[in-house]
Each structure stands twice: as C-alpha cells, then as structure tokens.
Amino acid sequence: MSTTHRVLVPFELPDADPVPPVLVETLAATEVVLLGHYGLPEQTPPSVGRDQFEGDAAAELDEVARPFERASVPVTSRLVFGKARDKTIDRVAVEEDCDVILTPGRAEAVERVVVPLRGEANLDRILSFVGELLAGTDASVTLFHTGEESDRLPGEEILATASDRLVEAGVDPERISRQLSADADVGRSIVDLGDAFDVLVLGETEPSLRDRILGTVPAQVTADTDAPAFVVRNTEGPTS
C-alpha cells in the first residue's frame, strides 16, 4: 500500500472555486493534475474559444495552482476548451494516469474521513489511497458498509479486512472505526451521514469510468453533499 497516487482535480472555468487550503495540505504526498475545463456554447468551436479566452483562462488556472505549489505539491496543469466536461475528465484522467479524481467541496478541517465499501473490487487501491491520505493528517476514518440485511456478514468481513489492511499500512487502530448499515439505498445512506464526515473517499466498482462521472452511487453522493469527495478509479480490466 505504498503506491504514490496521482489525483485529478477538475475546475470549471471561468470563476472556478479554489480547493480549500486544508485539502491542499492533505495532498502533499500525492501528485496532482489540475484540469481547467472552459465550457463553451454549443455553437462555438474549441479553437475559437481558445483564441478568445486562452490568456485569461491560463492565468486563472495558474492562480488555482499557486496554493498547491506553495505547499510543495507536484502539479501538472491541463487547460481544455469544449462542451463535454464529463468526457473530458474521463479522457484526461486516462491520459495523465490519474487513479483518483477529486470533487472539491467545502472543508474547514480534515478530521473525519468516511470510506464506503461494497466489496473486494478495487479495495486495495481504495485502501492504499486512504492510507496515504491519513498519513498527511491526524484524521480518524470510518469504514462504512451498507446493503441488504443479507449482506450483513459479508459486510462485517469486508470492514474487518479493510481495517486490518490499514493497520498493516501503519494507521493507528484507534483512528479506525467501522459502521454497518442495512439500508439498501447506498447513496442515500451515505449522504444521510451528513455532518459525520469532512471528506469522503469513494471507489469505482467497475473498470470503466463511463458509468461514473459521475454515474451511479458516486454521482448521487457527490451531487448531494457539499463535502469534498475523492473517487478512486478502478483501473484494472477493460476500459470500455
């Protein structure tokens, strides 16, 4: 679980919201790719948009990058003009070899991290990133499983396995808690945690990004909460 992760942080230009300073600090151990997506009207070709807006957009992206640079976070910047934001995020994530995508939100502190888990799929990569995130903070982590009542025993086993792996990676057991829910509505049950967390770490359960950005459960959760959410890509298997 010593992998260094590469995090894609998308911004919608112009007038992008900055990443909260406490979140920048948690990324000190990672590599970051800042994606500035400048949305264009349907009738405007990307080449025309670039000719008109590139100077201002590049200056804004530089300003967004400055807090990361001050925190000594390795940063790569990409500026894209177009209409299909979600497809652009997918494409750049693959091109830049990013295995985590951050949906920035509001955060004044990073003290409580919640990690919903559904199964073994992508579990190693999710826990690797969680361990790296915790290494840069004093935050506690709640490993959360939700599903049908029949999932209870497998859910307990998944949470126990995940907890053991974090401990093996050097996380203090006292920083780890587990929560099991029988609510079948996965997305709703996570959102209902509300103020119980500052940061959310979600994992893709399919090898393709096509159903994610933000499709299925990660989409529902990131749309319904103001908390920052890291989505850990499942990069194994086919990509389509």
XYZ file of C-alpha atoms in Angstrom:
240
model
C 0.000 0.000 0.000
C 2.943 2.325 -0.637
C 1.782 3.457 -4.078
C 2.025 7.157 -4.788
C -1.300 8.255 -6.183
C -1.979 10.782 -8.907
C -5.045 12.935 -8.270
C -7.018 14.751 -10.950
C -8.687 17.946 -9.727
C -11.152 19.351 -12.296
C -12.140 23.035 -12.307
C -14.893 24.615 -14.331
C -13.632 27.872 -15.814
C -14.121 30.783 -15.639
C -14.624 31.737 -11.968
C -13.571 28.350 -10.565
C -13.893 27.749 -6.843
C -10.473 27.146 -5.216
C -9.659 23.968 -3.338
C -9.897 24.538 0.445
C -6.410 25.063 1.969
C -6.794 22.141 4.393
C -7.477 19.865 1.441
C -4.392 21.090 -0.410
C -2.315 20.158 2.632
C -3.675 16.596 2.651
C -2.403 16.125 -0.911
C 1.223 16.817 -0.049
C 2.171 13.153 -0.530
C 0.488 12.829 -3.928
C 0.950 14.095 -7.456
C -1.803 16.432 -8.664
C -3.113 17.212 -12.136
C -5.234 20.368 -12.323
C -7.722 20.282 -15.173
C -9.165 23.628 -16.184
C -12.238 22.954 -18.325
C -13.516 26.081 -20.049
C -17.131 25.423 -21.026
C -18.179 26.752 -24.429
C -21.595 27.326 -26.002
C -22.726 24.548 -28.306
C -22.110 26.606 -31.447
C -18.574 27.727 -30.501
C -15.700 25.556 -31.845
C -12.946 24.815 -29.275
C -10.348 26.503 -31.490
C -12.350 29.750 -31.474
C -12.821 29.557 -27.701
C -9.104 29.046 -27.198
C -8.272 32.029 -29.400
C -10.662 34.240 -27.423
C -10.166 33.075 -23.851
C -6.854 31.236 -23.517
C -4.942 34.098 -21.894
C -7.473 34.735 -19.124
C -8.161 31.013 -18.615
C -4.466 30.165 -18.299
C -3.973 32.991 -15.811
C -6.887 31.727 -13.718
C -5.546 28.169 -13.794
C -2.137 29.456 -12.659
C -3.851 31.193 -9.751
C -5.677 27.985 -8.798
C -2.357 26.103 -8.904
C -0.500 28.554 -6.661
C -1.659 27.107 -3.286
C -0.509 23.637 -4.390
C 2.874 24.987 -5.425
C 3.267 26.821 -2.100
C 2.532 23.536 -0.335
C 5.241 21.810 -2.455
C 2.686 19.527 -4.113
C 3.922 18.344 -7.536
C 1.451 19.896 -10.007
C 0.710 19.430 -13.698
C -1.868 21.705 -15.346
C -4.114 20.987 -18.328
C -6.386 23.541 -19.998
C -9.194 22.268 -22.235
C -11.856 24.211 -24.152
C -15.008 22.320 -25.004
C -18.552 21.277 -24.165
C -18.395 17.698 -22.861
C -16.994 18.239 -19.359
C -17.551 14.692 -18.106
C -15.947 13.067 -21.149
C -13.028 15.471 -20.850
C -12.487 14.469 -17.214
C -12.555 10.793 -18.207
C -10.116 11.320 -21.070
C -7.634 13.424 -19.124
C -7.722 11.000 -16.185
C -6.594 8.238 -18.540
C -4.065 10.380 -20.429
C -2.471 11.677 -17.222
C -2.574 8.285 -15.487
C -4.665 9.642 -12.596
C -6.138 6.952 -10.378
C -8.086 9.352 -8.131
C -10.478 12.161 -9.053
C -11.339 14.864 -6.538
C -14.694 16.608 -6.496
C -13.775 19.692 -4.467
C -16.225 20.889 -1.851
C -16.316 22.846 1.364
C -13.936 21.874 4.150
C -12.605 23.827 7.103
C -10.841 20.820 8.604
C -9.970 17.262 7.688
C -10.682 15.423 10.917
C -13.195 12.764 9.870
C -12.883 10.659 6.723
C -15.643 8.253 5.682
C -14.924 5.384 3.295
C -17.959 3.464 1.981
C -17.028 -0.058 0.908
C -19.134 -2.553 -1.025
C -16.855 -5.467 -1.785
C -13.404 -6.649 -2.778
C -13.497 -4.847 -6.133
C -10.893 -2.061 -6.171
C -10.395 -2.497 -2.421
C -6.583 -2.491 -2.455
C -6.377 0.759 -4.399
C -9.029 2.441 -2.232
C -7.241 1.498 0.978
C -3.873 2.478 -0.452
C -5.183 5.970 -1.126
C -6.905 6.181 2.280
C -3.641 5.229 3.989
C -1.791 7.902 2.034
C -4.456 10.489 2.889
C -4.361 9.643 6.585
C -0.560 9.827 6.632
C -0.809 13.556 5.996
C -3.403 14.268 8.689
C -4.465 13.349 12.208
C -7.926 12.447 10.928
C -9.949 9.468 12.031
C -11.516 7.177 9.441
C -14.876 5.407 9.439
C -15.122 2.364 7.205
C -18.775 2.145 6.156
C -20.718 -0.682 4.586
C -24.342 -0.552 3.547
C -26.598 -3.008 1.762
C -29.353 -5.542 2.184
C -29.759 -7.333 5.507
C -28.421 -10.461 3.820
C -25.146 -8.608 3.235
C -24.505 -8.154 6.954
C -21.984 -10.956 7.442
C -20.068 -10.227 4.228
C -20.205 -6.551 5.198
C -18.643 -7.264 8.577
C -15.928 -9.308 6.898
C -15.171 -6.558 4.376
C -14.890 -3.942 7.128
C -12.661 -6.186 9.239
C -10.403 -6.913 6.268
C -10.155 -3.226 5.392
C -9.378 -2.276 8.974
C -6.635 -4.898 9.190
C -5.036 -3.681 5.970
C -4.955 -0.079 7.164
C -3.330 -1.168 10.425
C -0.755 -3.164 8.454
C -0.047 0.017 6.471
C 0.764 1.865 9.687
C -2.555 3.500 10.621
C -3.168 3.558 14.381
C -6.120 1.228 15.167
C -7.572 3.903 17.436
C -8.089 6.106 14.383
C -10.236 3.455 12.667
C -13.924 2.761 13.296
C -16.490 0.641 11.445
C -20.135 1.259 10.698
C -22.549 -1.259 9.209
C -25.929 -0.310 7.765
C -28.724 -2.449 6.361
C -30.099 0.378 4.193
C -30.366 -0.834 0.606
C -30.160 2.727 -0.776
C -26.400 3.049 -0.746
C -26.145 6.614 -1.975
C -28.882 7.951 0.289
C -27.457 6.285 3.385
C -24.034 7.831 2.737
C -25.485 11.290 2.164
C -27.559 10.922 5.345
C -24.336 10.731 7.343
C -24.244 14.473 6.730
C -22.039 16.234 9.257
C -20.452 12.954 10.324
C -17.541 13.475 7.913
C -15.323 16.168 6.429
C -14.032 14.158 3.468
C -15.468 11.230 1.559
C -13.473 8.544 -0.266
C -15.480 6.523 -2.778
C -14.307 3.751 -5.040
C -15.413 2.743 -8.500
C -16.631 -0.819 -8.604
C -16.461 -1.076 -12.400
C -13.287 -0.862 -14.516
C -14.783 1.806 -16.773
C -15.260 5.476 -15.999
C -18.134 5.623 -18.456
C -20.780 4.846 -15.825
C -19.238 7.062 -13.187
C -18.727 10.730 -13.909
C -20.381 10.905 -12.011
C -22.546 7.827 -12.555
C -24.341 5.531 -10.140
C -23.526 5.827 -6.424
C -20.547 8.227 -6.654
C -22.631 10.540 -8.817
C -25.546 10.591 -6.391
C -23.314 11.191 -3.398
C -21.107 13.886 -4.911
C -24.190 15.691 -6.249
C -25.962 15.653 -2.877
C -23.176 16.573 -0.466
C -21.020 19.679 -0.134
C -18.149 17.677 1.330
C -15.055 17.034 -0.800
C -15.143 13.591 -2.378
C -12.255 11.541 -3.731
C -13.306 8.902 -6.264
C -10.700 6.143 -6.573
C -10.743 4.755 -10.090
C -10.766 1.052 -10.767
C -8.032 0.904 -13.393
C -7.999 -2.882 -13.732
C -9.655 -4.719 -16.548
C -11.097 -3.331 -19.786
C -11.571 0.413 -20.164
C -14.781 0.346 -22.174
